[in-house]
Tab-separated table of C-alpha atoms and ligand atoms in Angstrom:
chain	number	residue	atom	x	y	z
A	1	MET	CA	-1.840	-4.204	35.828
A	2	SER	CA	-2.716	-7.717	35.803
A	3	LYS	CA	-1.943	-9.939	38.853
A	4	LEU	CA	0.643	-12.652	39.174
A	5	GLU	CA	-0.808	-16.064	38.573
A	6	LEU	CA	0.202	-18.727	41.243
A	7	LEU	CA	0.764	-22.251	40.373
A	8	PRO	CA	1.023	-24.512	43.338
A	9	ALA	CA	3.148	-27.499	42.433
A	10	VAL	CA	2.526	-31.278	42.857
A	11	ASP	CA	5.669	-33.092	41.600
A	12	VAL	CA	4.942	-37.029	41.696
A	13	ARG	CA	7.703	-39.610	42.155
A	14	ASP	CA	6.695	-43.307	42.649
A	15	GLY	CA	2.967	-42.358	43.392
A	16	GLN	CA	4.028	-39.903	46.042
A	17	ALA	CA	3.914	-35.949	46.202
A	18	VAL	CA	7.736	-35.074	46.749
A	19	ARG	CA	10.089	-32.133	46.564
A	20	LEU	CA	13.621	-32.496	45.173
A	21	VAL	CA	16.608	-30.239	45.941
A	22	HIS	CA	18.033	-28.857	42.516
A	23	GLY	CA	15.788	-31.397	40.773
A	24	GLU	CA	18.260	-34.181	41.747
A	25	SER	CA	16.926	-37.776	41.760
A	26	GLY	CA	17.464	-39.216	45.438
A	27	SER	CA	17.025	-35.800	47.045
A	28	GLU	CA	13.288	-36.555	47.561
A	29	THR	CA	11.233	-35.360	50.703
A	30	SER	CA	7.917	-37.134	50.589
A	31	TYR	CA	4.649	-35.226	51.173
A	32	GLY	CA	2.186	-38.082	50.767
A	33	SER	CA	-0.835	-38.337	48.382
A	34	PRO	CA	-0.597	-36.189	45.143
A	35	LEU	CA	-4.517	-36.250	44.906
A	36	GLU	CA	-4.756	-34.867	48.378
A	37	ALA	CA	-2.089	-32.293	48.100
A	38	ALA	CA	-3.783	-31.122	44.699
A	39	LEU	CA	-7.323	-31.054	46.267
A	40	ALA	CA	-5.788	-28.826	49.212
A	41	TRP	CA	-4.332	-26.400	46.833
A	42	GLN	CA	-7.716	-26.226	45.002
A	43	SER	CA	-9.648	-25.801	48.200
A	44	ALA	CA	-7.178	-22.949	49.299
A	45	GLY	CA	-8.202	-20.993	46.083
A	46	ALA	CA	-5.610	-21.938	43.547
A	47	GLU	CA	-6.654	-21.181	39.979
A	48	TRP	CA	-3.665	-23.457	38.486
A	49	LEU	CA	-1.925	-26.623	39.443
A	50	HIS	CA	1.464	-27.443	38.114
A	51	LEU	CA	1.704	-31.257	38.073
A	52	VAL	CA	4.962	-33.128	37.292
A	53	ASP	CA	5.591	-36.632	36.572
A	54	LEU	CA	9.125	-36.871	37.697
A	55	ASP	CA	9.425	-40.644	36.968
A	56	ALA	CA	8.622	-39.898	33.318
A	57	ALA	CA	10.923	-36.898	33.316
A	58	PHE	CA	13.908	-39.219	34.632
A	59	GLY	CA	13.038	-42.096	32.602
A	60	THR	CA	12.359	-44.331	35.610
A	61	GLY	CA	8.815	-45.347	34.595
A	62	ASP	CA	5.778	-42.996	34.893
A	63	ASN	CA	2.870	-42.057	36.986
A	64	ARG	CA	0.539	-41.686	34.056
A	65	ALA	CA	-2.639	-43.133	35.584
A	66	LEU	CA	-2.270	-41.086	38.755
A	67	ILE	CA	-1.424	-37.970	36.922
A	68	SER	CA	-4.596	-38.512	34.772
A	69	GLU	CA	-6.837	-39.166	37.953
A	70	VAL	CA	-5.405	-36.005	39.696
A	71	THR	CA	-6.044	-33.811	36.512
A	72	ARG	CA	-9.496	-35.104	36.141
A	73	ALA	CA	-10.391	-34.453	39.666
A	74	MET	CA	-9.562	-30.689	39.301
A	75	ASP	CA	-11.926	-27.965	38.648
A	76	ILE	CA	-9.023	-25.659	37.992
A	77	LYS	CA	-6.560	-25.296	35.312
A	78	VAL	CA	-3.670	-27.741	35.076
A	79	GLU	CA	-0.282	-27.582	33.564
A	80	LEU	CA	1.325	-30.907	33.117
A	81	SER	CA	5.153	-31.488	32.955
A	82	GLY	CA	7.596	-34.336	32.844
A	83	GLY	CA	8.449	-36.803	30.151
A	84	ILE	CA	6.117	-35.382	27.309
A	85	ARG	CA	8.496	-35.970	24.347
A	86	ASP	CA	6.429	-37.527	21.401
A	87	ASP	CA	3.218	-37.903	19.775
A	88	ALA	CA	1.962	-40.753	22.258
A	89	SER	CA	2.886	-38.919	25.381
A	90	LEU	CA	1.643	-35.692	24.340
A	91	ALA	CA	-1.661	-37.406	23.135
A	92	ALA	CA	-2.058	-39.021	26.724
A	93	ALA	CA	-1.240	-35.769	28.525
A	94	LEU	CA	-3.657	-33.726	26.446
A	95	ALA	CA	-6.268	-36.660	26.851
A	96	THR	CA	-6.365	-35.905	30.738
A	97	GLY	CA	-8.044	-32.572	29.918
A	98	CYS	CA	-5.099	-30.512	31.204
A	99	THR	CA	-4.924	-26.935	30.117
A	100	ARG	CA	-1.555	-27.018	28.802
A	101	VAL	CA	1.647	-29.109	28.815
A	102	ASN	CA	5.405	-28.132	29.322
A	103	LEU	CA	7.815	-29.527	26.909
A	104	GLY	CA	11.428	-29.650	28.087
A	105	THR	CA	13.804	-32.325	26.810
A	106	ALA	CA	12.017	-32.407	23.399
A	107	ALA	CA	12.651	-28.842	22.828
A	108	LEU	CA	16.419	-29.480	23.140
A	109	GLU	CA	16.551	-33.091	21.441
A	110	THR	CA	13.752	-33.086	18.743
A	111	PRO	CA	13.242	-29.473	17.768
A	112	GLU	CA	11.450	-30.378	14.476
A	113	TRP	CA	8.721	-32.220	16.471
A	114	VAL	CA	8.351	-29.466	18.884
A	115	ALA	CA	7.991	-26.752	16.098
A	116	LYS	CA	5.332	-29.269	14.601
A	117	VAL	CA	3.309	-29.403	17.848
A	118	ILE	CA	3.643	-25.756	18.508
A	119	ALA	CA	1.980	-24.992	15.226
A	120	GLU	CA	-0.643	-27.688	15.740
A	121	PHE	CA	-1.596	-27.085	19.481
A	122	GLY	CA	-0.705	-23.312	20.010
A	123	ASP	CA	-1.204	-22.100	23.439
A	124	LYS	CA	-1.589	-25.696	24.878
A	125	ILE	CA	2.012	-25.958	24.533
A	126	ALA	CA	4.685	-24.243	26.734
A	127	VAL	CA	8.313	-24.727	26.708
A	128	GLY	CA	10.165	-25.322	30.045
A	129	LEU	CA	13.580	-23.588	30.005
A	130	ASP	CA	15.423	-25.277	32.787
A	131	VAL	CA	18.795	-23.774	33.205
A	132	ARG	CA	22.192	-23.921	34.995
A	133	GLY	CA	23.722	-20.521	34.523
A	134	THR	CA	22.631	-19.999	30.795
A	135	THR	CA	22.969	-23.687	29.880
A	136	LEU	CA	19.728	-25.631	29.303
A	137	ARG	CA	19.283	-29.134	30.875
A	138	GLY	CA	17.134	-31.943	29.559
A	139	ARG	CA	16.363	-35.564	30.560
A	140	GLY	CA	15.139	-34.797	34.161
A	141	TRP	CA	17.702	-31.833	34.139
A	142	THR	CA	20.590	-34.398	34.066
A	143	ARG	CA	22.000	-33.530	30.550
A	144	ASP	CA	23.128	-30.241	28.887
A	145	GLY	CA	21.086	-29.246	26.126
A	146	GLY	CA	22.639	-25.982	24.648
A	147	ASP	CA	22.390	-22.321	25.180
A	148	LEU	CA	19.217	-20.808	26.666
A	149	TYR	CA	19.294	-17.636	24.435
A	150	GLU	CA	19.946	-19.314	21.121
A	151	THR	CA	17.016	-21.784	22.004
A	152	LEU	CA	14.807	-18.978	22.982
A	153	GLU	CA	15.401	-17.207	19.751
A	154	ARG	CA	14.610	-20.404	17.852
A	155	LEU	CA	11.471	-21.074	19.738
A	156	ASN	CA	10.322	-17.477	19.458
A	157	LYS	CA	10.454	-17.766	15.695
A	158	GLU	CA	8.504	-21.005	15.781
A	159	GLY	CA	5.623	-19.299	17.805
A	160	CYS	CA	6.230	-20.687	21.077
A	161	ALA	CA	3.225	-19.288	23.114
A	162	ARG	CA	4.773	-19.366	26.731
A	163	TYR	CA	7.978	-20.233	28.630
A	164	VAL	CA	8.308	-21.802	32.032
A	165	VAL	CA	11.834	-20.690	33.262
A	166	THR	CA	13.583	-22.563	36.151
A	167	ASP	CA	16.917	-21.869	37.695
A	168	ILE	CA	18.019	-25.369	38.767
A	169	ALA	CA	20.428	-23.960	41.318
A	170	LYS	CA	17.412	-22.584	43.134
A	171	ASP	CA	14.756	-25.266	42.619
A	172	GLY	CA	13.692	-26.781	45.893
A	173	THR	CA	16.231	-24.763	48.019
A	174	LEU	CA	14.173	-22.060	49.397
A	175	GLN	CA	16.815	-19.587	48.534
A	176	GLY	CA	14.569	-17.096	46.635
A	177	PRO	CA	13.991	-16.754	42.802
A	178	ASN	CA	16.693	-15.751	40.270
A	179	LEU	CA	15.096	-12.407	39.432
A	180	GLU	CA	17.857	-11.389	37.110
A	181	LEU	CA	17.456	-14.537	34.983
A	182	LEU	CA	13.628	-13.749	34.717
A	183	ARG	CA	14.494	-10.253	33.669
A	184	ASN	CA	16.920	-11.406	31.003
A	185	VAL	CA	14.480	-13.965	29.606
A	186	CYS	CA	11.600	-11.247	29.528
A	187	ALA	CA	13.866	-8.979	27.671
A	188	ALA	CA	14.671	-11.787	25.184
A	189	THR	CA	10.913	-12.596	24.322
A	190	ASP	CA	7.596	-11.020	24.058
A	191	ARG	CA	5.733	-14.200	25.226
A	192	PRO	CA	4.685	-14.664	28.658
A	193	VAL	CA	6.923	-16.205	31.409
A	194	VAL	CA	6.182	-18.420	34.224
A	195	ALA	CA	8.848	-18.191	36.927
A	196	SER	CA	9.898	-21.602	38.765
A	197	GLY	CA	12.295	-22.621	41.468
A	198	GLY	CA	13.469	-21.029	44.854
A	199	VAL	CA	10.355	-19.003	46.099
A	200	SER	CA	10.779	-18.974	49.928
A	201	SER	CA	8.605	-16.154	51.193
A	202	LEU	CA	5.791	-13.880	50.386
A	203	ASP	CA	8.343	-11.207	49.805
A	204	ASP	CA	9.813	-13.439	46.901
A	205	LEU	CA	6.190	-13.604	45.492
A	206	ARG	CA	5.893	-9.818	45.605
A	207	ALA	CA	9.265	-9.326	44.004
A	208	ILE	CA	8.226	-11.712	41.111
A	209	ALA	CA	4.808	-9.791	40.883
A	210	GLU	CA	6.853	-6.674	40.241
A	211	LEU	CA	8.073	-8.297	36.991
A	212	VAL	CA	4.560	-8.728	35.630
A	213	PRO	CA	4.945	-5.417	33.518
A	214	LEU	CA	8.092	-7.000	32.047
A	215	GLY	CA	6.099	-10.152	30.915
A	216	VAL	CA	6.164	-12.562	33.938
A	217	GLU	CA	2.730	-14.069	33.988
A	218	GLY	CA	2.882	-16.461	36.940
A	219	SER	CA	5.011	-18.252	39.546
A	220	ILE	CA	5.246	-21.893	40.397
A	221	VAL	CA	5.462	-22.486	44.160
A	222	GLY	CA	6.614	-25.878	45.621
A	223	LYS	CA	8.743	-26.431	48.548
A	224	ALA	CA	7.729	-23.274	50.448
A	225	LEU	CA	4.117	-24.485	50.551
A	226	TYR	CA	5.051	-28.027	51.780
A	227	ALA	CA	7.441	-26.577	54.189
A	228	LYS	CA	4.644	-24.278	55.414
A	229	ALA	CA	6.584	-21.013	55.030
A	230	PHE	CA	3.397	-19.561	54.270
A	231	THR	CA	-0.226	-20.667	53.279
A	232	LEU	CA	-1.492	-20.545	49.684
A	233	GLU	CA	-4.276	-18.151	50.979
A	234	GLU	CA	-1.554	-15.810	52.170
A	235	ALA	CA	0.296	-16.218	48.852
A	236	LEU	CA	-2.867	-15.418	46.840
A	237	GLU	CA	-3.482	-12.377	49.095
A	238	ALA	CA	0.125	-11.180	48.655
A	239	VAL	CA	-0.014	-10.923	44.897
A	240	ALA	CA	-3.768	-9.867	44.692
A	241	GLN	CA	-3.945	-6.395	42.824
B	1	LIG	O1	9.250	-30.031	35.612
B	1	LIG	C1	10.160	-31.003	35.358
B	1	LIG	O2	9.872	-31.521	34.296
B	1	LIG	C2	11.205	-31.456	36.236
B	1	LIG	C3	12.056	-32.427	35.775
B	1	LIG	C4	13.121	-32.899	36.637
B	1	LIG	C5	13.213	-32.337	37.992
B	1	LIG	C6	12.180	-31.374	38.489
B	1	LIG	C7	11.203	-30.889	37.578
B	1	LIG	N1	10.251	-29.858	37.877
B	1	LIG	C8	10.244	-29.365	39.162
B	1	LIG	C9	9.245	-28.234	39.246
B	1	LIG	O3	8.647	-27.946	38.467
B	1	LIG	C10	9.107	-27.813	40.642
B	1	LIG	O4	7.748	-28.174	41.272
B	1	LIG	C11	9.115	-26.243	40.636
B	1	LIG	O5	10.267	-25.715	40.068
B	1	LIG	C12	9.050	-25.673	42.194
B	1	LIG	O6	10.182	-25.298	42.587
B	1	LIG	P1	10.220	-24.861	44.210
B	1	LIG	O7	9.193	-23.764	44.381
B	1	LIG	O8	11.679	-24.267	44.429
B	1	LIG	O9	9.939	-25.992	45.169
């Protein structure tokens, strides 16, 4: 059985590494330099970094230069998220040398464009399925964007390589992941799934790791690392097989 990949998160707002609660703008706790946070996760043994431009996601500007600087400074794989919605923002994201990008809003609002870039860029494109219940949310998680399973069916047919699944109700809360949601999404697709939102403990990570045979490939970890609920070294050890 392959091991669960861990993707420590660096969410950037106004040049700072932050964590939000339920992804809500204005709920930020600041954790300082994004570059220092990313380098710390890399030094601790991370193989992936999940890097989010929250301003681009919310439409309150962008941190494009800083995101590019952080990505270029990494020797590890980087997944970029936030505000990638058209050819220009996708080209800028891919030009950083990141390993893959997450498309969220675009998958809900411009499905033809997403189908086109999935066909063109293959597994460089993941789609973020950010849900409240089974309703997708776009525009920095502020607007409803359709039914999770209908969208998943469409994206499966279009050849989407991977999904990043976030239960917004859990995100940034340290209340544990939504394992039922992950099981249900895995049952509705044969593509790998990356879990996101709510991890609070090493036991949460072990519980997600038990879903690897169902199709869960990785887990993003944000708040728990910043709140020092455990170290990244401990997390990597917990999911090592
Ligand atoms: O990823 C986005 O585009 C995004 C948009 C708006 C608000 C939040 C967004 N992402 C948040 C994350 O990806 C978190 O880093 C991740 O879910 C970690 O959650 P947690 O472990 O609960 O801190």
